[in-house]
C-alpha cells in the first residue's frame, strides 16, 4: 500500500470496523489526530493513523482506559509495562469475581436471608491478614491470661484459615460458620474453661505436651471395641478401660487408681465439647486439607465407660 495514501473517516471506519462516531471521538481527544484535511475541510488519516487506531482498539478490548492508552501512544510507558500492570489488575478482578460466585453459590445452598448473605459477603471479602487477626483475637480472648498448654496454643496460632483465591462454595460456607462459631459467647466460655483447666494442670507440673500418642491409642483401642459392638457400660468394656487408664497413668506418672479415673473423666468432659472438633473440621475444609475422621464416637465411648465403671466420689483435679 502506498504510504502516502490518505483515508477519510468513512474509509477508516470500513477498514477498522469502528464507527465513524468512535473514530471522530478519538480524533477530537487527540488520541488519533488527523494527518491532514481535504480542501473541503474533511479529516484525512494516513497509514500511521490506521495502525494507531488498530492499537487503540486492541488496548480498549483488553480493558485499558483512555488515559493509559494515551501514555502508550505518546511512549510515556511501554506496552510490556502496561500489559504487566493490567494483567495484575485483571487478576485481582478475577479473584473478586470468583469470590462473589462462591458466595452466591453458598447463599443458594444455605437458603440464606438477606442479612446472612450480607454477612457472608463481608466475611468472604476479608484479606488473609484480616482473617488471621479475626482468629487471633478469638485465641487471645479465650487463652489470654492463662498459662495454658503452650504447644496447644501454638498449634492453634499456626492453623489459620487461608481461603483460596478461587474458593469452592463449601469453603466460603465453612469460613462463615467458623467466624460465627468463634464469635459465639458460649463457645468462647467453653474454650476459656479448657484454657483455665490446662493452666491448672501446668501449675501442678503437667508439661507433657499435646499427647497425640494417647489420642491414637484411644482411637485404635476404642475403635476396635466399637467395631465389635462392645457397649461402654458392659462388662466387656472393663479390660479395655483398664488398658486405657494404665496408659494414661504411665504417661502422666500417676497411680492407676480411682483418683486417676476421676481426674481423667474431668479432663475428657472439659475437652469433649463437640464444637471444638467442629472448629478443626471447618479449618480443614477452608484450607483444603484432608478432613480427619471424627474422634467423637471413641471419646464418647471412653467417657461413658469411665462414668459407668468409676466409683462415685468427689472428683480429684
mmCIF file of C-alpha atoms in Angstrom:
data_model
loop_
_atom_site.group_PDB
_atom_site.id
_atom_site.type_symbol
_atom_site.label_atom_id
_atom_site.label_comp_id
_atom_site.label_asym_id
_atom_site.label_seq_id
_atom_site.Cartn_x
_atom_site.Cartn_y
_atom_site.Cartn_z
ATOM 1 C CA UNK A 1 0.000 0.000 0.000
ATOM 2 C CA UNK A 2 1.234 3.491 -0.826
ATOM 3 C CA UNK A 3 2.446 5.180 2.354
ATOM 4 C CA UNK A 4 1.088 8.499 1.068
ATOM 5 C CA UNK A 5 -2.484 7.218 0.864
ATOM 6 C CA UNK A 6 -4.921 9.200 2.993
ATOM 7 C CA UNK A 7 -8.229 7.933 4.307
ATOM 8 C CA UNK A 8 -11.422 9.698 5.174
ATOM 9 C CA UNK A 9 -13.160 8.845 8.436
ATOM 10 C CA UNK A 10 -15.643 6.737 6.479
ATOM 11 C CA UNK A 11 -12.867 4.762 4.788
ATOM 12 C CA UNK A 12 -11.105 4.334 8.116
ATOM 13 C CA UNK A 13 -14.320 3.062 9.668
ATOM 14 C CA UNK A 14 -14.748 0.474 6.924
ATOM 15 C CA UNK A 15 -11.164 -0.750 7.329
ATOM 16 C CA UNK A 16 -11.207 -0.974 11.128
ATOM 17 C CA UNK A 17 -14.807 -1.925 11.826
ATOM 18 C CA UNK A 18 -15.127 1.017 14.220
ATOM 19 C CA UNK A 19 -17.953 3.500 13.914
ATOM 20 C CA UNK A 20 -17.419 6.950 12.457
ATOM 21 C CA UNK A 21 -18.584 8.380 15.780
ATOM 22 C CA UNK A 22 -15.913 6.440 17.697
ATOM 23 C CA UNK A 23 -13.127 7.476 15.322
ATOM 24 C CA UNK A 24 -14.249 11.092 15.499
ATOM 25 C CA UNK A 25 -14.161 10.882 19.317
ATOM 26 C CA UNK A 26 -10.598 9.520 19.251
ATOM 27 C CA UNK A 27 -9.684 12.258 16.820
ATOM 28 C CA UNK A 28 -11.267 15.028 18.901
ATOM 29 C CA UNK A 29 -9.472 13.862 22.054
ATOM 30 C CA UNK A 30 -6.120 13.764 20.270
ATOM 31 C CA UNK A 31 -5.632 10.023 20.594
ATOM 32 C CA UNK A 32 -5.715 9.537 16.808
ATOM 33 C CA UNK A 33 -5.379 13.042 15.366
ATOM 34 C CA UNK A 34 -5.995 13.620 11.654
ATOM 35 C CA UNK A 35 -2.955 13.666 9.405
ATOM 36 C CA UNK A 36 -4.374 16.354 7.147
ATOM 37 C CA UNK A 37 -7.605 17.873 5.911
ATOM 38 C CA UNK A 38 -9.145 17.889 2.466
ATOM 39 C CA UNK A 39 -9.757 21.170 0.589
ATOM 40 C CA UNK A 40 -13.336 20.896 1.833
ATOM 41 C CA UNK A 41 -12.127 20.595 5.441
ATOM 42 C CA UNK A 42 -12.725 16.869 5.935
ATOM 43 C CA UNK A 43 -10.299 14.991 8.138
ATOM 44 C CA UNK A 44 -7.831 12.687 6.462
ATOM 45 C CA UNK A 45 -5.704 9.966 8.025
ATOM 46 C CA UNK A 46 -2.561 8.220 6.824
ATOM 47 C CA UNK A 47 -1.436 4.614 7.254
ATOM 48 C CA UNK A 48 0.198 5.514 10.585
ATOM 49 C CA UNK A 49 -3.143 6.715 11.924
ATOM 50 C CA UNK A 50 -4.681 3.433 10.795
ATOM 51 C CA UNK A 51 -2.051 1.475 12.728
ATOM 52 C CA UNK A 52 -2.525 3.763 15.731
ATOM 53 C CA UNK A 53 -6.268 3.192 15.617
ATOM 54 C CA UNK A 54 -5.789 -0.582 15.452
ATOM 55 C CA UNK A 55 -3.595 -0.390 18.565
ATOM 56 C CA UNK A 56 -6.173 1.751 20.370
ATOM 57 C CA UNK A 57 -8.896 -0.756 19.581
ATOM 58 C CA UNK A 58 -6.757 -3.659 20.823
ATOM 59 C CA UNK A 59 -5.892 -1.878 24.070
ATOM 60 C CA UNK A 60 -9.526 -0.937 24.631
ATOM 61 C CA UNK A 61 -10.585 -4.547 24.026
ATOM 62 C CA UNK A 62 -8.112 -5.518 26.743
ATOM 63 C CA UNK A 63 -9.821 -3.110 29.124
ATOM 64 C CA UNK A 64 -7.297 -0.254 29.293
ATOM 65 C CA UNK A 65 -8.675 3.204 29.860
ATOM 66 C CA UNK A 66 -8.007 6.113 27.513
ATOM 67 C CA UNK A 67 -5.553 7.827 29.862
ATOM 68 C CA UNK A 68 -3.287 4.770 29.849
ATOM 69 C CA UNK A 69 -3.732 4.321 26.101
ATOM 70 C CA UNK A 70 -2.613 7.904 25.564
ATOM 71 C CA UNK A 71 0.516 7.210 27.647
ATOM 72 C CA UNK A 72 1.295 4.197 25.484
ATOM 73 C CA UNK A 73 0.774 6.104 22.248
ATOM 74 C CA UNK A 74 2.892 9.002 23.489
ATOM 75 C CA UNK A 75 5.575 6.482 24.547
ATOM 76 C CA UNK A 76 5.415 7.593 28.172
ATOM 77 C CA UNK A 77 5.074 3.930 29.123
ATOM 78 C CA UNK A 78 5.868 0.799 27.170
ATOM 79 C CA UNK A 79 3.359 -1.802 26.072
ATOM 80 C CA UNK A 80 5.025 -4.514 28.241
ATOM 81 C CA UNK A 81 4.784 -2.270 31.320
ATOM 82 C CA UNK A 82 1.130 -1.567 30.672
ATOM 83 C CA UNK A 83 0.419 -5.218 29.929
ATOM 84 C CA UNK A 84 2.017 -6.356 33.203
ATOM 85 C CA UNK A 85 0.140 -3.785 35.280
ATOM 86 C CA UNK A 86 -3.145 -4.522 33.560
ATOM 87 C CA UNK A 87 -2.672 -8.269 33.956
ATOM 88 C CA UNK A 88 -2.224 -7.751 37.706
ATOM 89 C CA UNK A 89 -5.378 -5.644 37.832
ATOM 90 C CA UNK A 90 -7.319 -8.260 35.892
ATOM 91 C CA UNK A 91 -6.068 -10.960 38.247
ATOM 92 C CA UNK A 92 -7.471 -9.011 41.194
ATOM 93 C CA UNK A 93 -10.793 -8.585 39.386
ATOM 94 C CA UNK A 94 -10.905 -12.294 38.568
ATOM 95 C CA UNK A 95 -10.291 -13.189 42.220
ATOM 96 C CA UNK A 96 -13.108 -10.860 43.239
ATOM 97 C CA UNK A 97 -15.488 -12.365 40.695
ATOM 98 C CA UNK A 98 -14.609 -15.905 41.753
ATOM 99 C CA UNK A 99 -15.215 -14.994 45.369
ATOM 100 C CA UNK A 100 -18.576 -13.446 44.525
ATOM 101 C CA UNK A 101 -19.516 -16.569 42.601
ATOM 102 C CA UNK A 102 -18.607 -18.779 45.557
ATOM 103 C CA UNK A 103 -20.580 -16.569 47.955
ATOM 104 C CA UNK A 104 -23.642 -16.660 45.711
ATOM 105 C CA UNK A 105 -23.463 -20.433 45.392
ATOM 106 C CA UNK A 106 -23.064 -20.791 49.152
ATOM 107 C CA UNK A 107 -26.049 -18.471 49.679
ATOM 108 C CA UNK A 108 -28.112 -20.552 47.264
ATOM 109 C CA UNK A 109 -27.110 -23.753 49.070
ATOM 110 C CA UNK A 110 -27.821 -22.311 52.519
ATOM 111 C CA UNK A 111 -31.053 -20.599 51.566
ATOM 112 C CA UNK A 112 -29.683 -17.539 53.334
ATOM 113 C CA UNK A 113 -31.650 -14.482 54.352
ATOM 114 C CA UNK A 114 -30.551 -11.076 53.001
ATOM 115 C CA UNK A 115 -28.851 -10.373 56.345
ATOM 116 C CA UNK A 116 -26.943 -13.663 56.229
ATOM 117 C CA UNK A 117 -25.939 -13.025 52.623
ATOM 118 C CA UNK A 118 -24.580 -9.606 53.595
ATOM 119 C CA UNK A 119 -22.578 -11.173 56.440
ATOM 120 C CA UNK A 120 -21.219 -13.905 54.166
ATOM 121 C CA UNK A 121 -20.136 -11.339 51.596
ATOM 122 C CA UNK A 122 -18.366 -9.181 54.181
ATOM 123 C CA UNK A 123 -16.600 -12.138 55.789
ATOM 124 C CA UNK A 124 -15.555 -13.600 52.442
ATOM 125 C CA UNK A 125 -14.030 -10.262 51.385
ATOM 126 C CA UNK A 126 -11.645 -10.195 54.343
ATOM 127 C CA UNK A 127 -7.988 -10.408 53.406
ATOM 128 C CA UNK A 128 -5.726 -13.188 54.686
ATOM 129 C CA UNK A 129 -4.310 -10.798 57.299
ATOM 130 C CA UNK A 130 -7.803 -9.787 58.415
ATOM 131 C CA UNK A 131 -8.848 -13.430 58.753
ATOM 132 C CA UNK A 132 -5.734 -14.144 60.818
ATOM 133 C CA UNK A 133 -6.489 -11.195 63.094
ATOM 134 C CA UNK A 134 -10.065 -12.444 63.428
ATOM 135 C CA UNK A 135 -8.917 -15.865 64.673
ATOM 136 C CA UNK A 136 -6.033 -14.492 66.732
ATOM 137 C CA UNK A 137 -8.499 -12.224 68.533
ATOM 138 C CA UNK A 138 -10.520 -15.331 69.393
ATOM 139 C CA UNK A 139 -7.409 -17.116 70.695
ATOM 140 C CA UNK A 140 -6.318 -14.056 72.674
ATOM 141 C CA UNK A 141 -9.746 -13.748 74.262
ATOM 142 C CA UNK A 142 -10.010 -17.418 75.220
ATOM 143 C CA UNK A 143 -6.417 -18.262 76.167
ATOM 144 C CA UNK A 144 -5.173 -14.831 77.191
ATOM 145 C CA UNK A 145 -4.285 -14.520 80.864
ATOM 146 C CA UNK A 146 -3.833 -18.276 81.322
ATOM 147 C CA UNK A 147 -0.602 -20.230 81.355
ATOM 148 C CA UNK A 148 -2.239 -22.870 79.183
ATOM 149 C CA UNK A 149 -0.621 -25.689 77.240
ATOM 150 C CA UNK A 150 1.875 -23.760 75.111
ATOM 151 C CA UNK A 151 2.037 -26.469 72.450
ATOM 152 C CA UNK A 152 -1.731 -26.388 72.049
ATOM 153 C CA UNK A 153 -1.858 -22.591 71.770
ATOM 154 C CA UNK A 154 0.990 -22.642 69.241
ATOM 155 C CA UNK A 155 -0.884 -25.246 67.223
ATOM 156 C CA UNK A 156 -3.970 -23.029 67.154
ATOM 157 C CA UNK A 157 -1.994 -19.966 66.085
ATOM 158 C CA UNK A 158 -0.236 -21.907 63.344
ATOM 159 C CA UNK A 159 -3.523 -23.167 61.876
ATOM 160 C CA UNK A 160 -5.089 -20.093 60.335
ATOM 161 C CA UNK A 161 -7.923 -20.060 57.776
ATOM 162 C CA UNK A 162 -6.452 -19.497 54.303
ATOM 163 C CA UNK A 163 -9.352 -19.064 51.914
ATOM 164 C CA UNK A 164 -8.059 -19.724 48.370
ATOM 165 C CA UNK A 165 -8.365 -17.166 45.579
ATOM 166 C CA UNK A 166 -10.935 -19.361 43.849
ATOM 167 C CA UNK A 167 -12.846 -20.881 46.775
ATOM 168 C CA UNK A 168 -15.496 -23.526 46.473
ATOM 169 C CA UNK A 169 -18.899 -22.648 47.938
ATOM 170 C CA UNK A 170 -18.342 -25.127 50.781
ATOM 171 C CA UNK A 171 -15.100 -23.321 51.691
ATOM 172 C CA UNK A 172 -16.901 -19.981 51.886
ATOM 173 C CA UNK A 173 -19.656 -21.652 53.892
ATOM 174 C CA UNK A 174 -17.075 -23.191 56.245
ATOM 175 C CA UNK A 175 -15.352 -19.835 56.777
ATOM 176 C CA UNK A 176 -18.645 -18.143 57.618
ATOM 177 C CA UNK A 177 -19.520 -20.939 60.051
ATOM 178 C CA UNK A 178 -16.063 -20.743 61.647
ATOM 179 C CA UNK A 179 -16.380 -16.981 62.042
ATOM 180 C CA UNK A 180 -19.802 -17.403 63.634
ATOM 181 C CA UNK A 181 -18.513 -20.168 65.904
ATOM 182 C CA UNK A 182 -15.575 -18.134 67.186
ATOM 183 C CA UNK A 183 -17.921 -15.246 67.981
ATOM 184 C CA UNK A 184 -20.336 -17.471 69.920
ATOM 185 C CA UNK A 185 -20.112 -16.388 73.598
ATOM 186 C CA UNK A 186 -20.990 -19.875 74.830
ATOM 187 C CA UNK A 187 -18.247 -21.483 72.752
ATOM 188 C CA UNK A 188 -15.753 -18.857 73.898
ATOM 189 C CA UNK A 189 -16.666 -19.605 77.500
ATOM 190 C CA UNK A 190 -16.164 -23.331 76.889
ATOM 191 C CA UNK A 191 -12.722 -22.732 75.374
ATOM 192 C CA UNK A 192 -11.795 -20.447 78.281
ATOM 193 C CA UNK A 193 -12.706 -23.266 80.675
ATOM 194 C CA UNK A 194 -10.389 -25.507 78.688
ATOM 195 C CA UNK A 195 -7.593 -22.922 78.917
ATOM 196 C CA UNK A 196 -8.183 -22.487 82.645
ATOM 197 C CA UNK A 197 -8.039 -26.245 83.159
ATOM 198 C CA UNK A 198 -4.804 -26.508 81.168
ATOM 199 C CA UNK A 199 -3.289 -23.727 83.267
ATOM 200 C CA UNK A 200 -4.282 -25.506 86.484
ATOM 201 C CA UNK A 201 -2.703 -28.715 85.201
ATOM 202 C CA UNK A 202 0.504 -26.901 84.299
ATOM 203 C CA UNK A 203 0.591 -25.338 87.751
ATOM 204 C CA UNK A 204 0.621 -28.887 89.120
ATOM 205 C CA UNK A 205 3.549 -29.839 86.912
ATOM 206 C CA UNK A 206 1.950 -31.142 83.703
ATOM 207 C CA UNK A 207 4.333 -30.187 80.891
ATOM 208 C CA UNK A 208 3.753 -33.277 78.774
ATOM 209 C CA UNK A 209 2.625 -31.573 75.551
ATOM 210 C CA UNK A 210 -0.185 -32.460 73.152
ATOM 211 C CA UNK A 211 -0.411 -36.235 73.753
ATOM 212 C CA UNK A 212 -1.044 -37.245 70.150
ATOM 213 C CA UNK A 213 0.092 -40.744 71.097
ATOM 214 C CA UNK A 214 -2.685 -41.030 73.683
ATOM 215 C CA UNK A 215 -5.241 -39.854 71.157
ATOM 216 C CA UNK A 216 -4.093 -42.544 68.734
ATOM 217 C CA UNK A 217 -4.253 -45.176 71.477
ATOM 218 C CA UNK A 218 -7.827 -44.241 72.382
ATOM 219 C CA UNK A 219 -8.832 -44.090 68.723
ATOM 220 C CA UNK A 220 -7.417 -47.520 67.918
ATOM 221 C CA UNK A 221 -8.428 -49.284 71.131
ATOM 222 C CA UNK A 222 -11.958 -47.938 71.390
ATOM 223 C CA UNK A 223 -12.380 -48.147 67.637
ATOM 224 C CA UNK A 224 -11.936 -51.903 67.828
ATOM 225 C CA UNK A 225 -14.473 -52.070 70.662
ATOM 226 C CA UNK A 226 -16.981 -50.117 68.619
ATOM 227 C CA UNK A 227 -16.373 -52.324 65.605
ATOM 228 C CA UNK A 228 -17.400 -55.438 67.534
ATOM 229 C CA UNK A 229 -20.273 -53.736 69.328
ATOM 230 C CA UNK A 230 -18.932 -53.590 72.891
ATOM 231 C CA UNK A 231 -21.059 -51.166 74.903
ATOM 232 C CA UNK A 232 -19.229 -48.814 77.292
ATOM 233 C CA UNK A 233 -21.399 -49.911 80.229
ATOM 234 C CA UNK A 234 -20.856 -53.629 79.622
ATOM 235 C CA UNK A 235 -18.556 -55.975 81.496
ATOM 236 C CA UNK A 236 -16.610 -56.495 78.263
ATOM 237 C CA UNK A 237 -15.610 -52.826 78.421
ATOM 238 C CA UNK A 238 -13.763 -53.257 81.735
ATOM 239 C CA UNK A 239 -10.448 -54.659 80.405
ATOM 240 C CA UNK A 240 -10.472 -52.093 77.597
ATOM 241 C CA UNK A 241 -10.938 -49.282 80.095
ATOM 242 C CA UNK A 242 -8.254 -50.752 82.353
ATOM 243 C CA UNK A 243 -5.766 -50.768 79.481
ATOM 244 C CA UNK A 244 -6.529 -47.150 78.646
ATOM 245 C CA UNK A 245 -6.269 -45.855 82.202
ATOM 246 C CA UNK A 246 -2.996 -47.740 82.625
ATOM 247 C CA UNK A 247 -1.641 -45.951 79.577
ATOM 248 C CA UNK A 248 -2.708 -42.556 80.949
ATOM 249 C CA UNK A 249 -1.184 -43.375 84.337
ATOM 250 C CA UNK A 250 2.107 -44.203 82.657
ATOM 251 C CA UNK A 251 2.112 -41.039 80.533
ATOM 252 C CA UNK A 252 1.299 -38.700 83.416
ATOM 253 C CA UNK A 253 3.313 -40.588 86.055
ATOM 254 C CA UNK A 254 0.270 -41.110 88.252
ATOM 255 C CA UNK A 255 -1.091 -44.078 90.147
ATOM 256 C CA UNK A 256 -3.702 -46.059 88.237
ATOM 257 C CA UNK A 257 -6.439 -45.685 90.815
ATOM 258 C CA UNK A 258 -9.876 -44.148 91.333
ATOM 259 C CA UNK A 259 -8.384 -40.667 91.654
ATOM 260 C CA UNK A 260 -6.820 -41.033 88.216
ATOM 261 C CA UNK A 261 -10.160 -42.054 86.741
ATOM 262 C CA UNK A 262 -11.983 -39.092 88.251
ATOM 263 C CA UNK A 263 -9.220 -36.779 87.061
ATOM 264 C CA UNK A 264 -9.397 -38.315 83.595
ATOM 265 C CA UNK A 265 -13.182 -38.030 83.463
ATOM 266 C CA UNK A 266 -12.992 -34.333 84.300
ATOM 267 C CA UNK A 267 -10.324 -33.879 81.649
ATOM 268 C CA UNK A 268 -12.413 -35.596 78.972
ATOM 269 C CA UNK A 269 -15.580 -33.686 79.839
ATOM 270 C CA UNK A 270 -13.831 -30.326 79.615
ATOM 271 C CA UNK A 271 -12.132 -31.181 76.325
ATOM 272 C CA UNK A 272 -15.100 -33.046 74.881
ATOM 273 C CA UNK A 273 -17.162 -30.136 73.566
ATOM 274 C CA UNK A 274 -18.137 -31.230 70.030
ATOM 275 C CA UNK A 275 -17.766 -27.640 68.834
ATOM 276 C CA UNK A 276 -14.013 -27.890 69.412
ATOM 277 C CA UNK A 277 -13.785 -30.727 66.907
ATOM 278 C CA UNK A 278 -16.035 -28.760 64.572
ATOM 279 C CA UNK A 279 -13.551 -25.875 64.741
ATOM 280 C CA UNK A 280 -10.768 -28.082 63.342
ATOM 281 C CA UNK A 281 -13.080 -29.678 60.800
ATOM 282 C CA UNK A 282 -14.011 -26.245 59.406
ATOM 283 C CA UNK A 283 -10.369 -25.192 59.242
ATOM 284 C CA UNK A 284 -9.580 -28.292 57.205
ATOM 285 C CA UNK A 285 -12.386 -27.540 54.738
ATOM 286 C CA UNK A 286 -11.351 -23.888 54.356
ATOM 287 C CA UNK A 287 -7.694 -24.723 53.791
ATOM 288 C CA UNK A 288 -8.325 -27.698 51.537
ATOM 289 C CA UNK A 289 -6.737 -30.133 53.992
ATOM 290 C CA UNK A 290 -7.901 -33.733 54.339
ATOM 291 C CA UNK A 291 -10.732 -33.741 56.862
ATOM 292 C CA UNK A 292 -9.828 -36.240 59.598
ATOM 293 C CA UNK A 293 -12.466 -38.707 60.755
ATOM 294 C CA UNK A 294 -14.374 -37.647 63.832
ATOM 295 C CA UNK A 295 -12.997 -38.767 67.182
ATOM 296 C CA UNK A 296 -16.286 -38.001 68.916
ATOM 297 C CA UNK A 297 -17.570 -41.612 68.880
ATOM 298 C CA UNK A 298 -14.445 -43.061 70.511
ATOM 299 C CA UNK A 299 -14.104 -40.366 73.170
ATOM 300 C CA UNK A 300 -17.836 -40.502 73.902
ATOM 301 C CA UNK A 301 -17.447 -44.251 74.464
ATOM 302 C CA UNK A 302 -14.378 -43.674 76.655
ATOM 303 C CA UNK A 303 -16.172 -41.037 78.735
ATOM 304 C CA UNK A 304 -19.270 -43.199 79.197
ATOM 305 C CA UNK A 305 -17.135 -46.181 80.192
ATOM 306 C CA UNK A 306 -15.359 -44.079 82.812
ATOM 307 C CA UNK A 307 -18.649 -42.801 84.225
ATOM 308 C CA UNK A 308 -20.048 -46.314 84.443
ATOM 309 C CA UNK A 309 -17.034 -48.145 85.839
ATOM 310 C CA UNK A 310 -15.645 -45.487 88.197
ATOM 311 C CA UNK A 311 -16.903 -45.295 91.813
ATOM 312 C CA UNK A 312 -18.794 -42.114 92.629
ATOM 313 C CA UNK A 313 -16.836 -39.616 94.703
ATOM 314 C CA UNK A 314 -15.633 -36.053 94.611
ATOM 315 C CA UNK A 315 -13.506 -35.667 91.543
ATOM 316 C CA UNK A 316 -9.824 -35.021 92.023
ATOM 317 C CA UNK A 317 -8.303 -32.488 89.646
#
